[in-house]
mmCIF file of C-alpha atoms and ligand atoms in Angstrom:
data_model
loop_
_atom_site.group_PDB
_atom_site.id
_atom_site.type_symbol
_atom_site.label_atom_id
_atom_site.label_comp_id
_atom_site.label_asym_id
_atom_site.label_seq_id
_atom_site.Cartn_x
_atom_site.Cartn_y
_atom_site.Cartn_z
ATOM 1 C CA MET A 1 18.302 47.036 -40.659
ATOM 2 C CA THR A 2 17.084 44.732 -37.516
ATOM 3 C CA PRO A 3 19.486 43.666 -35.788
ATOM 4 C CA ASN A 4 19.949 39.842 -35.440
ATOM 5 C CA LYS A 5 18.117 38.286 -32.900
ATOM 6 C CA PRO A 6 20.718 36.258 -31.151
ATOM 7 C CA GLU A 7 19.325 32.743 -31.684
ATOM 8 C CA THR A 8 18.500 30.692 -28.581
ATOM 9 C CA PRO A 9 18.770 27.073 -29.042
ATOM 10 C CA GLU A 10 16.225 25.250 -27.602
ATOM 11 C CA THR A 11 18.083 22.710 -25.472
ATOM 12 C CA PRO A 12 15.887 20.089 -23.933
ATOM 13 C CA ILE A 13 16.164 19.876 -19.901
ATOM 14 C CA GLN A 14 16.851 16.166 -19.623
ATOM 15 C CA GLU A 15 15.230 15.200 -17.223
ATOM 16 C CA LYS A 16 17.677 13.125 -13.925
ATOM 17 C CA THR A 17 16.619 9.562 -13.338
ATOM 18 C CA ASN A 18 15.127 9.498 -10.051
ATOM 19 C CA LEU A 19 17.302 6.037 -8.671
ATOM 20 C CA LEU A 20 14.782 5.953 -5.637
ATOM 21 C CA GLY A 21 12.268 3.496 -7.659
ATOM 22 C CA MET A 22 14.969 1.363 -9.003
ATOM 23 C CA THR A 23 15.677 -2.585 -8.228
ATOM 24 C CA LEU A 24 19.032 -3.873 -7.933
ATOM 25 C CA ALA A 25 18.453 -5.422 -11.735
ATOM 26 C CA GLU A 26 17.995 -1.617 -12.649
ATOM 27 C CA LEU A 27 20.088 0.079 -10.625
ATOM 28 C CA GLU A 28 22.764 -2.470 -12.457
ATOM 29 C CA ALA A 29 21.743 -2.050 -15.568
ATOM 30 C CA PHE A 30 22.105 1.620 -14.772
ATOM 31 C CA PHE A 31 25.530 1.658 -13.776
ATOM 32 C CA LEU A 32 26.576 -0.748 -16.430
ATOM 33 C CA GLN A 33 25.429 1.603 -18.740
ATOM 34 C CA LEU A 34 27.201 4.725 -17.346
ATOM 35 C CA GLY A 35 30.629 1.998 -17.538
ATOM 36 C CA GLU A 36 30.580 1.546 -13.603
ATOM 37 C CA LYS A 37 31.116 -1.323 -12.251
ATOM 38 C CA LYS A 38 27.923 -3.410 -10.669
ATOM 39 C CA PHE A 39 28.587 -3.298 -7.445
ATOM 40 C CA ARG A 40 27.800 0.326 -7.425
ATOM 41 C CA ALA A 41 23.967 -0.832 -7.758
ATOM 42 C CA ALA A 42 23.985 -2.535 -3.950
ATOM 43 C CA GLN A 43 26.264 0.329 -2.452
ATOM 44 C CA VAL A 44 24.145 3.377 -3.541
ATOM 45 C CA MET A 45 20.464 1.165 -2.642
ATOM 46 C CA LYS A 46 21.938 0.621 0.793
ATOM 47 C CA TRP A 47 22.591 4.659 0.949
ATOM 48 C CA MET A 48 19.068 5.412 -0.382
ATOM 49 C CA HIS A 49 17.402 2.610 1.450
ATOM 50 C CA HIS A 50 19.145 1.642 4.869
ATOM 51 C CA ARG A 51 20.889 5.368 5.671
ATOM 52 C CA CYS A 52 17.635 7.507 3.478
ATOM 53 C CA ALA A 53 20.385 9.722 1.803
ATOM 54 C CA ALA A 54 18.543 11.291 -0.375
ATOM 55 C CA SER A 55 22.357 13.434 -1.669
ATOM 56 C CA PHE A 56 25.067 11.475 -3.776
ATOM 57 C CA ASP A 57 27.235 14.097 -1.444
ATOM 58 C CA GLU A 58 26.257 11.694 1.501
ATOM 59 C CA MET A 59 27.738 8.547 0.047
ATOM 60 C CA THR A 60 30.371 8.818 1.376
ATOM 61 C CA ASP A 61 32.418 5.442 -0.238
ATOM 62 C CA LEU A 62 31.991 6.523 -3.685
ATOM 63 C CA SER A 63 34.364 8.487 -4.956
ATOM 64 C CA LYS A 64 33.741 12.195 -5.527
ATOM 65 C CA LYS A 65 34.077 11.957 -9.471
ATOM 66 C CA LEU A 66 31.741 9.430 -8.840
ATOM 67 C CA ARG A 67 29.479 11.892 -6.979
ATOM 68 C CA GLU A 68 30.124 14.877 -9.661
ATOM 69 C CA LYS A 69 29.518 12.138 -12.463
ATOM 70 C CA LEU A 70 25.935 10.925 -10.922
ATOM 71 C CA GLN A 71 24.595 14.348 -10.062
ATOM 72 C CA THR A 72 24.867 15.399 -13.501
ATOM 73 C CA CYS A 73 22.643 12.369 -14.643
ATOM 74 C CA ALA A 74 20.624 11.237 -11.967
ATOM 75 C CA GLU A 75 18.487 12.467 -8.590
ATOM 76 C CA VAL A 76 17.421 10.126 -5.092
ATOM 77 C CA ARG A 77 14.211 12.266 -4.874
ATOM 78 C CA PRO A 78 11.471 11.429 -2.301
ATOM 79 C CA PRO A 79 8.114 12.068 -2.644
ATOM 80 C CA LYS A 80 7.603 15.741 -0.412
ATOM 81 C CA VAL A 81 6.433 15.446 3.035
ATOM 82 C CA VAL A 82 3.539 18.128 3.317
ATOM 83 C CA LEU A 83 2.056 17.151 6.355
ATOM 84 C CA GLU A 84 3.436 14.655 9.320
ATOM 85 C CA ASP A 85 1.144 14.071 12.030
ATOM 86 C CA ILE A 86 1.934 11.667 15.096
ATOM 87 C CA SER A 87 -0.643 10.666 17.456
ATOM 88 C CA SER A 88 -0.326 9.629 21.410
ATOM 89 C CA ASP A 89 -0.577 6.261 20.645
ATOM 90 C CA GLY A 90 2.256 6.242 18.185
ATOM 91 C CA THR A 91 0.633 5.795 15.096
ATOM 92 C CA ARG A 92 2.025 8.153 11.779
ATOM 93 C CA LYS A 93 0.610 9.929 9.207
ATOM 94 C CA TRP A 94 1.895 11.131 6.301
ATOM 95 C CA VAL A 95 0.553 13.579 3.617
ATOM 96 C CA LEU A 96 3.028 13.185 0.458
ATOM 97 C CA GLU A 97 2.559 15.777 -2.587
ATOM 98 C CA VAL A 98 3.866 13.251 -5.496
ATOM 99 C CA GLY A 99 3.941 16.119 -8.483
ATOM 100 C CA ASP A 100 1.257 17.752 -10.721
ATOM 101 C CA GLY A 101 -0.820 18.706 -7.487
ATOM 102 C CA SER A 102 -1.699 15.058 -5.822
ATOM 103 C CA HIS A 103 -1.699 13.321 -3.153
ATOM 104 C CA VAL A 104 -1.831 10.788 -0.958
ATOM 105 C CA GLU A 105 -1.524 9.295 2.499
ATOM 106 C CA THR A 106 0.828 6.751 4.179
ATOM 107 C CA VAL A 107 0.153 5.601 7.858
ATOM 108 C CA LEU A 108 2.989 3.742 10.159
ATOM 109 C CA ILE A 109 0.488 1.525 12.471
ATOM 110 C CA PRO A 110 2.117 0.067 15.700
ATOM 111 C CA ALA A 111 0.727 -3.087 15.835
ATOM 112 C CA GLY A 112 1.952 -4.635 18.832
ATOM 113 C CA GLY A 113 6.013 -5.636 20.259
ATOM 114 C CA ASN A 114 8.026 -3.959 17.919
ATOM 115 C CA ARG A 115 6.092 -4.571 14.387
ATOM 116 C CA ARG A 116 4.658 -1.454 12.968
ATOM 117 C CA THR A 117 3.068 -1.506 9.965
ATOM 118 C CA LEU A 118 3.013 0.768 6.672
ATOM 119 C CA CYS A 119 -0.013 1.186 4.675
ATOM 120 C CA VAL A 120 1.209 1.531 0.998
ATOM 121 C CA SER A 121 -0.826 3.555 -1.528
ATOM 122 C CA SER A 122 -0.778 2.258 -5.120
ATOM 123 C CA GLN A 123 -2.897 5.054 -6.888
ATOM 124 C CA VAL A 124 -4.588 8.724 -6.612
ATOM 125 C CA GLY A 125 -7.968 7.729 -6.757
ATOM 126 C CA CYS A 126 -9.110 4.160 -7.892
ATOM 127 C CA SER A 127 -11.034 3.673 -10.689
ATOM 128 C CA LEU A 128 -12.942 0.284 -9.967
ATOM 129 C CA ASP A 129 -15.854 2.302 -8.267
ATOM 130 C CA CYS A 130 -16.417 -0.113 -5.144
ATOM 131 C CA SER A 131 -19.605 0.943 -4.027
ATOM 132 C CA PHE A 132 -18.073 1.379 -0.005
ATOM 133 C CA CYS A 133 -15.362 2.763 -0.541
ATOM 134 C CA SER A 134 -14.727 6.633 -0.360
ATOM 135 C CA THR A 135 -11.543 6.328 -2.552
ATOM 136 C CA GLY A 136 -13.885 4.757 -5.272
ATOM 137 C CA LYS A 137 -15.734 7.347 -5.413
ATOM 138 C CA GLN A 138 -13.015 9.550 -6.128
ATOM 139 C CA GLY A 139 -12.569 8.741 -9.383
ATOM 140 C CA PHE A 140 -8.687 7.067 -10.616
ATOM 141 C CA GLN A 141 -6.641 10.629 -11.613
ATOM 142 C CA ARG A 142 -3.447 8.601 -11.709
ATOM 143 C CA ASN A 143 -0.997 5.744 -11.202
ATOM 144 C CA LEU A 144 1.847 6.066 -8.746
ATOM 145 C CA THR A 145 5.633 5.868 -9.988
ATOM 146 C CA PRO A 146 7.653 3.212 -8.249
ATOM 147 C CA ALA A 147 9.786 5.891 -6.722
ATOM 148 C CA GLU A 148 6.331 7.234 -5.259
ATOM 149 C CA ILE A 149 5.171 4.022 -3.594
ATOM 150 C CA ILE A 150 8.768 2.758 -2.442
ATOM 151 C CA GLY A 151 8.894 6.917 -1.412
ATOM 152 C CA GLN A 152 6.378 5.421 1.408
ATOM 153 C CA VAL A 153 8.387 3.371 3.235
ATOM 154 C CA TRP A 154 11.493 5.851 2.693
ATOM 155 C CA VAL A 155 9.670 8.438 4.281
ATOM 156 C CA ALA A 156 7.995 6.267 7.184
ATOM 157 C CA GLN A 157 11.603 5.341 7.479
ATOM 158 C CA LYS A 158 13.364 8.067 7.860
ATOM 159 C CA SER A 159 11.197 9.943 10.547
ATOM 160 C CA PHE A 160 12.890 7.613 12.473
ATOM 161 C CA GLY A 161 16.189 8.025 11.521
ATOM 162 C CA PRO A 162 18.873 6.154 9.664
ATOM 163 C CA ARG A 163 18.058 2.593 10.817
ATOM 164 C CA LYS A 164 20.991 1.264 12.891
ATOM 165 C CA ASP A 165 20.426 -2.886 12.331
ATOM 166 C CA SER A 166 18.688 -5.160 10.946
ATOM 167 C CA ALA A 167 17.193 -6.413 14.153
ATOM 168 C CA ASN A 168 15.630 -2.544 14.749
ATOM 169 C CA ARG A 169 13.579 -2.229 11.559
ATOM 170 C CA PRO A 170 11.010 1.794 11.665
ATOM 171 C CA VAL A 171 8.661 -0.504 9.318
ATOM 172 C CA THR A 172 8.300 -4.335 9.970
ATOM 173 C CA ASN A 173 5.369 -4.842 8.029
ATOM 174 C CA VAL A 174 3.930 -3.187 4.949
ATOM 175 C CA VAL A 175 0.226 -3.592 3.041
ATOM 176 C CA MET A 176 -0.709 -2.021 0.349
ATOM 177 C CA MET A 177 -3.640 -0.950 1.262
ATOM 178 C CA GLY A 178 -3.794 2.208 0.978
ATOM 179 C CA MET A 179 -4.850 4.148 -1.834
ATOM 180 C CA GLY A 180 -5.985 3.080 -5.352
ATOM 181 C CA GLU A 181 -5.965 -0.970 -6.490
ATOM 182 C CA PRO A 182 -2.082 -2.280 -6.053
ATOM 183 C CA LEU A 183 -2.567 -4.480 -9.139
ATOM 184 C CA MET A 184 -4.189 -1.821 -11.611
ATOM 185 C CA ASN A 185 -0.908 -1.035 -11.176
ATOM 186 C CA TYR A 186 0.996 -3.940 -11.778
ATOM 187 C CA GLN A 187 4.912 -3.244 -12.902
ATOM 188 C CA PRO A 188 5.134 -0.205 -10.587
ATOM 189 C CA VAL A 189 3.819 -2.108 -7.191
ATOM 190 C CA LEU A 190 5.531 -4.921 -8.209
ATOM 191 C CA SER A 191 8.968 -2.672 -8.225
ATOM 192 C CA ALA A 192 8.297 -1.181 -4.891
ATOM 193 C CA MET A 193 7.834 -4.790 -3.257
ATOM 194 C CA GLN A 194 10.828 -6.317 -4.735
ATOM 195 C CA ILE A 195 13.356 -3.064 -2.996
ATOM 196 C CA MET A 196 10.959 -3.632 0.248
ATOM 197 C CA LEU A 197 11.649 -7.754 0.154
ATOM 198 C CA GLU A 198 15.406 -6.688 -1.600
ATOM 199 C CA ASP A 199 18.381 -7.353 1.763
ATOM 200 C CA ASN A 200 20.069 -3.763 0.246
ATOM 201 C CA GLY A 201 16.164 -2.056 -0.171
ATOM 202 C CA TYR A 202 13.951 -2.469 3.473
ATOM 203 C CA GLY A 203 14.900 -6.433 3.115
ATOM 204 C CA ILE A 204 11.433 -6.650 5.316
ATOM 205 C CA SER A 205 10.213 -10.841 4.919
ATOM 206 C CA LYS A 206 8.114 -11.971 2.102
ATOM 207 C CA ARG A 207 5.193 -12.588 4.508
ATOM 208 C CA ARG A 208 5.153 -9.544 5.901
ATOM 209 C CA VAL A 209 4.941 -7.667 2.849
ATOM 210 C CA THR A 210 1.311 -7.639 1.333
ATOM 211 C CA VAL A 211 -0.720 -6.844 -1.477
ATOM 212 C CA SER A 212 -4.549 -6.383 -1.112
ATOM 213 C CA THR A 213 -6.358 -6.799 -3.966
ATOM 214 C CA SER A 214 -10.161 -5.976 -5.082
ATOM 215 C CA GLY A 215 -9.671 -9.260 -7.511
ATOM 216 C CA LEU A 216 -8.116 -8.805 -10.040
ATOM 217 C CA VAL A 217 -7.644 -12.278 -11.809
ATOM 218 C CA PRO A 218 -5.672 -12.087 -14.635
ATOM 219 C CA GLN A 219 -3.046 -10.237 -12.891
ATOM 220 C CA LEU A 220 -2.803 -12.044 -9.413
ATOM 221 C CA ASP A 221 -1.688 -14.970 -11.475
ATOM 222 C CA LYS A 222 0.873 -12.929 -13.235
ATOM 223 C CA LEU A 223 2.267 -11.838 -9.435
ATOM 224 C CA GLY A 224 2.619 -14.812 -8.213
ATOM 225 C CA ASP A 225 4.631 -16.245 -11.160
ATOM 226 C CA GLU A 226 6.942 -13.229 -10.200
ATOM 227 C CA ILE A 227 6.471 -12.361 -6.656
ATOM 228 C CA ASP A 228 6.481 -14.281 -3.580
ATOM 229 C CA VAL A 229 4.274 -11.744 -0.883
ATOM 230 C CA SER A 230 1.413 -12.313 1.194
ATOM 231 C CA LEU A 231 -2.179 -12.004 0.031
ATOM 232 C CA ALA A 232 -5.479 -10.829 0.702
ATOM 233 C CA ILE A 233 -8.625 -9.835 -1.104
ATOM 234 C CA SER A 234 -11.280 -7.953 -0.443
ATOM 235 C CA LEU A 235 -14.186 -10.113 -0.454
ATOM 236 C CA HIS A 236 -17.096 -8.535 1.493
ATOM 237 C CA ALA A 237 -20.022 -10.894 0.426
ATOM 238 C CA PRO A 238 -20.107 -14.535 -0.103
ATOM 239 C CA ASN A 239 -22.250 -14.651 -3.309
ATOM 240 C CA ASP A 240 -22.169 -12.908 -6.437
ATOM 241 C CA GLU A 241 -24.913 -11.400 -6.675
ATOM 242 C CA LEU A 242 -24.376 -8.889 -3.401
ATOM 243 C CA ARG A 243 -20.731 -8.620 -4.385
ATOM 244 C CA ASN A 244 -21.441 -7.518 -8.028
ATOM 245 C CA GLN A 245 -23.014 -4.555 -6.760
ATOM 246 C CA LEU A 246 -20.313 -4.282 -3.641
ATOM 247 C CA VAL A 247 -17.231 -4.561 -5.447
ATOM 248 C CA PRO A 248 -17.937 -4.605 -9.922
ATOM 249 C CA ILE A 249 -14.978 -6.122 -10.993
ATOM 250 C CA ASN A 250 -16.525 -8.600 -9.713
ATOM 251 C CA LYS A 251 -18.836 -9.039 -12.672
ATOM 252 C CA LYS A 252 -15.336 -9.580 -14.785
ATOM 253 C CA TYR A 253 -14.161 -11.756 -12.440
ATOM 254 C CA PRO A 254 -16.733 -13.854 -9.900
ATOM 255 C CA ILE A 255 -16.122 -15.364 -6.420
ATOM 256 C CA HIS A 256 -15.230 -19.102 -8.003
ATOM 257 C CA GLU A 257 -12.828 -17.775 -10.351
ATOM 258 C CA LEU A 258 -11.621 -15.725 -7.489
ATOM 259 C CA ILE A 259 -11.349 -18.407 -5.480
ATOM 260 C CA ALA A 260 -9.529 -20.824 -7.583
ATOM 261 C CA ALA A 261 -7.409 -17.826 -8.940
ATOM 262 C CA CYS A 262 -5.782 -17.865 -4.833
ATOM 263 C CA GLN A 263 -5.666 -21.422 -4.565
ATOM 264 C CA ARG A 264 -3.514 -21.171 -7.488
ATOM 265 C CA TYR A 265 -1.122 -18.509 -5.666
ATOM 266 C CA LEU A 266 -0.368 -20.578 -2.671
ATOM 267 C CA LYS A 267 0.709 -22.749 -4.231
ATOM 268 C CA LYS A 268 3.388 -20.967 -5.776
ATOM 269 C CA CYS A 269 4.232 -19.383 -3.028
ATOM 270 C CA GLY A 270 7.780 -20.707 -1.525
ATOM 271 C CA ASP A 271 6.079 -22.382 2.034
ATOM 272 C CA SER A 272 2.798 -23.063 3.475
ATOM 273 C CA ARG A 273 0.232 -19.588 3.492
ATOM 274 C CA GLU A 274 -3.041 -18.710 4.124
ATOM 275 C CA VAL A 275 -4.923 -15.732 2.029
ATOM 276 C CA THR A 276 -6.492 -13.148 4.260
ATOM 277 C CA ILE A 277 -10.140 -12.067 3.495
ATOM 278 C CA GLU A 278 -11.083 -8.847 4.164
ATOM 279 C CA TYR A 279 -14.657 -8.286 4.497
ATOM 280 C CA THR A 280 -16.197 -5.130 5.734
ATOM 281 C CA LEU A 281 -19.562 -5.442 7.585
ATOM 282 C CA MET A 282 -21.889 -3.035 6.809
ATOM 283 C CA ALA A 283 -25.389 -2.680 8.326
ATOM 284 C CA GLY A 284 -28.462 -4.853 6.514
ATOM 285 C CA ILE A 285 -26.291 -5.244 4.224
ATOM 286 C CA ASN A 286 -23.986 -8.399 4.501
ATOM 287 C CA ASP A 287 -24.125 -8.579 8.002
ATOM 288 C CA GLN A 288 -26.427 -11.398 8.605
ATOM 289 C CA GLN A 289 -25.962 -15.444 9.782
ATOM 290 C CA GLU A 290 -27.130 -16.030 5.897
ATOM 291 C CA HIS A 291 -24.204 -14.312 4.384
ATOM 292 C CA ALA A 292 -21.809 -15.735 7.728
ATOM 293 C CA LEU A 293 -22.848 -18.722 7.089
ATOM 294 C CA GLU A 294 -22.790 -18.608 3.460
ATOM 295 C CA LEU A 295 -19.192 -16.479 4.091
ATOM 296 C CA ALA A 296 -17.735 -19.710 5.389
ATOM 297 C CA ARG A 297 -19.077 -22.802 3.041
ATOM 298 C CA ILE A 298 -17.769 -20.822 -0.157
ATOM 299 C CA LEU A 299 -14.129 -20.352 1.546
ATOM 300 C CA LYS A 300 -13.479 -23.871 2.614
ATOM 301 C CA PRO A 301 -11.748 -24.736 0.193
ATOM 302 C CA LEU A 302 -9.409 -22.147 0.841
ATOM 303 C CA PRO A 303 -6.551 -22.413 3.205
ATOM 304 C CA CYS A 304 -8.031 -18.411 4.607
ATOM 305 C CA LYS A 305 -8.249 -16.727 7.649
ATOM 306 C CA ILE A 306 -10.981 -14.307 7.829
ATOM 307 C CA ASN A 307 -10.809 -10.036 8.766
ATOM 308 C CA LEU A 308 -13.504 -8.076 9.727
ATOM 309 C CA ILE A 309 -13.930 -4.821 8.944
ATOM 310 C CA PRO A 310 -17.003 -2.821 10.505
ATOM 311 C CA PHE A 311 -17.686 0.017 7.877
ATOM 312 C CA ASN A 312 -16.423 3.521 7.930
ATOM 313 C CA PRO A 313 -18.268 5.820 7.075
ATOM 314 C CA PHE A 314 -18.056 8.978 4.902
ATOM 315 C CA PRO A 315 -21.052 11.722 3.902
ATOM 316 C CA HIS A 316 -23.094 10.316 1.291
ATOM 317 C CA SER A 317 -21.478 6.680 1.128
ATOM 318 C CA GLY A 318 -25.501 5.097 1.591
ATOM 319 C CA TYR A 319 -23.548 3.019 3.777
ATOM 320 C CA GLU A 320 -24.043 2.977 7.877
ATOM 321 C CA ARG A 321 -21.790 1.058 10.023
ATOM 322 C CA PRO A 322 -23.272 -2.557 12.287
ATOM 323 C CA SER A 323 -24.182 -2.117 16.168
ATOM 324 C CA ARG A 324 -20.844 -3.565 18.260
ATOM 325 C CA ASN A 325 -23.525 -6.431 18.925
ATOM 326 C CA GLN A 326 -24.093 -7.221 15.553
ATOM 327 C CA VAL A 327 -19.968 -7.755 14.374
ATOM 328 C CA MET A 328 -19.263 -9.994 17.197
ATOM 329 C CA ARG A 329 -22.737 -11.918 17.117
ATOM 330 C CA PHE A 330 -20.867 -12.241 12.904
ATOM 331 C CA GLN A 331 -17.696 -13.290 14.585
ATOM 332 C CA ASN A 332 -19.537 -15.451 16.725
ATOM 333 C CA TRP A 333 -20.906 -17.447 13.349
ATOM 334 C CA LEU A 334 -17.783 -17.479 12.004
ATOM 335 C CA HIS A 335 -16.401 -19.044 14.711
ATOM 336 C CA GLU A 336 -18.946 -22.066 15.395
ATOM 337 C CA GLN A 337 -17.964 -22.367 12.109
ATOM 338 C CA GLY A 338 -14.187 -23.008 12.690
ATOM 339 C CA TYR A 339 -13.305 -19.030 11.918
ATOM 340 C CA SER A 340 -11.146 -17.354 14.501
ATOM 341 C CA ALA A 341 -12.637 -13.466 12.428
ATOM 342 C CA PRO A 342 -10.287 -10.577 13.723
ATOM 343 C CA ILE A 343 -11.935 -7.780 14.079
ATOM 344 C CA ARG A 344 -10.037 -5.070 12.520
ATOM 345 C CA THR A 345 -11.205 -1.891 15.171
ATOM 346 C CA THR A 346 -10.814 1.185 16.269
ATOM 347 C CA ARG A 347 -10.428 3.710 19.177
ATOM 348 C CA GLY A 348 -13.553 5.879 18.870
ATOM 349 C CA ASP A 349 -15.515 6.453 16.620
ATOM 350 C CA ASP A 350 -12.885 8.316 13.762
ATOM 351 C CA ILE A 351 -11.375 5.728 11.891
ATOM 352 C CA ASP A 352 -9.710 7.638 9.710
ATOM 353 C CA ALA A 353 -6.135 6.263 10.079
ATOM 354 C CA ALA A 354 -7.157 2.792 8.899
ATOM 355 C CA CYS A 355 -6.142 2.055 5.665
ATOM 356 C CA GLY A 356 -7.908 2.176 2.585
ATOM 357 C CA GLN A 357 -9.708 5.606 4.014
ATOM 358 C CA LEU A 358 -6.979 7.854 3.663
ATOM 359 C CA VAL A 359 -7.436 9.652 1.504
ATOM 360 C CA GLY A 360 -11.030 11.087 1.060
ATOM 361 C CA ARG A 361 -10.314 14.403 2.628
ATOM 362 C CA VAL A 362 -6.918 14.940 0.698
ATOM 363 C CA GLN A 363 -8.149 15.019 -2.436
ATOM 364 C CA ASP A 364 -10.524 17.710 -1.474
ATOM 365 C CA LYS A 365 -8.201 20.492 -1.051
ATOM 366 C CA THR A 366 -9.599 23.948 0.036
ATOM 367 C CA ARG A 367 -8.367 24.153 3.489
ATOM 368 C CA ARG A 368 -6.725 21.440 3.101
ATOM 369 C CA SER A 369 -3.246 21.629 5.770
ATOM 370 C CA ALA A 370 -5.153 23.921 8.190
ATOM 371 C CA ARG A 371 -7.631 20.944 8.754
ATOM 372 C CA TYR A 372 -5.168 18.491 9.155
ATOM 373 C CA ALA A 373 -3.456 20.720 10.950
ATOM 374 C CA GLU A 374 -6.547 21.372 13.841
ATOM 375 C CA GLU A 375 -7.346 18.012 13.749
ATOM 376 C CA ARG A 376 -5.583 14.905 15.970
ATOM 377 C CA ILE A 377 -5.053 11.944 14.020
ATOM 378 C CA PRO A 378 -7.680 8.982 15.754
ATOM 379 C CA ALA A 379 -5.905 6.519 17.678
ATOM 380 C CA ALA A 380 -5.850 2.997 15.799
ATOM 381 C CA LEU A 381 -6.361 0.617 17.913
ATOM 382 C CA ILE A 382 -5.521 -2.052 15.546
ATOM 383 C CA ASP A 383 -6.266 -5.995 16.705
ATOM 384 C CA SER A 384 -3.414 -7.592 17.520
ATOM 385 C CA ASN A 385 -4.068 -10.150 13.888
ATOM 386 C CA TRP A 386 -4.351 -7.580 11.569
ATOM 387 C CA PRO A 387 -2.399 -7.346 9.045
ATOM 388 C CA SER A 388 -2.486 -10.332 8.532
ATOM 389 C CA ALA A 389 0.897 -11.339 7.727
ATOM 390 C CA GLY A 390 4.219 -11.510 10.405
HETATM 391 N N1 SAH B 1 -7.792 -1.323 -3.593
HETATM 392 C C1 SAH B 1 -7.528 -2.124 -2.327
HETATM 393 C C2 SAH B 1 -6.680 -2.147 -1.608
HETATM 394 C C3 SAH B 1 -6.899 -0.934 -1.264
HETATM 395 S S1 SAH B 1 -8.724 -0.291 0.274
HETATM 396 C C4 SAH B 1 -8.692 -3.398 -2.517
HETATM 397 O O1 SAH B 1 -9.190 -2.955 -2.426
HETATM 398 O O2 SAH B 1 -7.899 -4.334 -1.346
HETATM 399 C C5 SAH B 1 -7.852 -1.184 1.726
HETATM 400 C C6 SAH B 1 -9.456 -2.326 2.853
HETATM 401 O O3 SAH B 1 -10.336 -1.138 2.484
HETATM 402 C C7 SAH B 1 -10.086 -2.722 0.750
HETATM 403 O O4 SAH B 1 -10.339 -4.739 1.615
HETATM 404 C C8 SAH B 1 -11.494 -1.924 0.649
HETATM 405 O O5 SAH B 1 -12.585 -2.800 0.415
HETATM 406 C C9 SAH B 1 -11.202 -1.596 2.368
HETATM 407 N N2 SAH B 1 -12.106 -0.734 2.593
HETATM 408 C C10 SAH B 1 -12.301 0.622 1.529
HETATM 409 N N3 SAH B 1 -13.631 1.564 2.000
HETATM 410 C C11 SAH B 1 -14.021 1.285 3.167
HETATM 411 C C12 SAH B 1 -14.924 1.865 4.467
HETATM 412 N N4 SAH B 1 -15.701 2.713 4.176
HETATM 413 N N5 SAH B 1 -15.158 1.272 5.022
HETATM 414 C C13 SAH B 1 -13.710 -0.159 5.786
HETATM 415 N N6 SAH B 1 -13.545 -0.698 4.498
HETATM 416 C C14 SAH B 1 -13.311 0.089 3.556
HETATM 417 FE FE1 SF4 B 2 -10.564 0.603 -5.348
HETATM 418 FE FE2 SF4 B 2 -10.215 -0.907 -3.394
HETATM 419 FE FE3 SF4 B 2 -11.385 1.367 -3.175
HETATM 420 FE FE4 SF4 B 2 -12.271 -0.788 -4.857
HETATM 421 S S1 SF4 B 2 -12.069 -0.814 -2.086
HETATM 422 S S2 SF4 B 2 -12.538 1.612 -5.285
HETATM 423 S S3 SF4 B 2 -10.429 -1.563 -5.837
HETATM 424 S S4 SF4 B 2 -9.476 1.244 -3.810
#
C-alpha cells in the first residue's frame, strides 16, 4: 500500500496592494473598503510622501490594530535603488530596479536658487522610435506603474531626508522627460502627476510639473480635460517632411494638428501659460537658417518658448551635434524673430545626465554596476530657464 501523500493545498499567494502609487481618491476607496474611515488616506499619504515612510510601523498616529491590519494586505514599496551618484555640482542620479530585471534612471538637477528639477521616466524603452533618440533605438519593454513613476520622486526626496516644511522641498520641479513617452502610458502617468500636485503628496505647483510629449494628439486633448500641468512638445523640425523622418509619430499627427492640440490644451489651463517647444539641433539636418525662419513662422499662432538642445551623441546614431557657433547662430536667427530660445547646454562633452538620454547604458546590463562605479556623473549645467516651468 502506498502511503497517502499529504495534501498540499494550492493557496494562491496574495499580492499586497502597493499604496505608494495610489491617488488620494484611490486610497480613500481602499480604506473605505477595509471598513476604515476615509481620512486615513490623507494620513497615510503624508507618511509616505512627506516623511518618506516605507513601513506601517513608522506611522505612529495609526492605531496598532490598523497598522497590523494594513501589514496583512498592503505595503509601501518604492523601486529599489541600484545605484546613487552625487556629482560635485549637486546633480544626483539614481539607477532604479523596477522589477523583471528592468532599470530606469532618474536625475535631480539643481537649477539655481532653491530650485531642483527631477527628470522622471515613464516607460522602460519607448516604441515611438525617433531617429535621434537612444531610448527609441532600444525599443519598448514595458510601461511603468504609478508606484514606479511616483517612486522616483519618493527616492529623490528620501535622499534629502524627511521634508521639514513646505518651503523646503528637495524636489521643486518635475519634468516627465526621462525614458519613455509619457502619453503612451497615460493613466499611470496621470495618477503619478496627481500625487505630485496633491497637497498630501508632494504639493508641487502645476506650473512646475511638465509633461513632455512627441505629440500624441488624442491623449493631449484628454490630458487637458483631466489635469492642469505644464506642457513641452518635442518638435525638432519645422515641417512635416523633415519631422516625419525624425519623429515618426508625426505621420499620424502632423505639425498643424499638433499645434492646434497645443492651443486647445492652453485654453483649458487655469492661468495664462506657454508651451515649451523642444528643438534638438542636429548638424546639417535641422540647424540651418531656413529651419529657424520656418520654425518661427509656424509657431506664431502658439504662445510658446523654444528650448534649443544640442544633439547628445550616442554610438551609431548617424547624427552629429552642430558646432557651438552654429548653435549660437541658430539662436540668433530665432532672436531676430522675437524668440529668446535658451540653449540647454552641458559642461564638458558628455551630457549623460541630461534628461531623455539617461538609460541607454542601463539597458546594456553587462558590467553595468562596475561601469557606473567607474564613471562620474558629468556635471550638467542647465540653462536657468530650463526646464520651462516655475
Ligand atoms: N518621449 C518624450 C519625453 C522623453 S525624451 C518626448 O519625446 O518628449 C525628452 C527629450 O529629449 C525630448 O525632447 C527628446 O526629443 C530629447 N532627446 C531624445 N534624444 C535626444 C538626443 N540624442 N539628443 C538631444 N535630445 C534628445
Ligand atoms: Fe520616445 Fe521621446 Fe525618444 Fe521619441 S524622443 S523615441 S518619443 S523617448
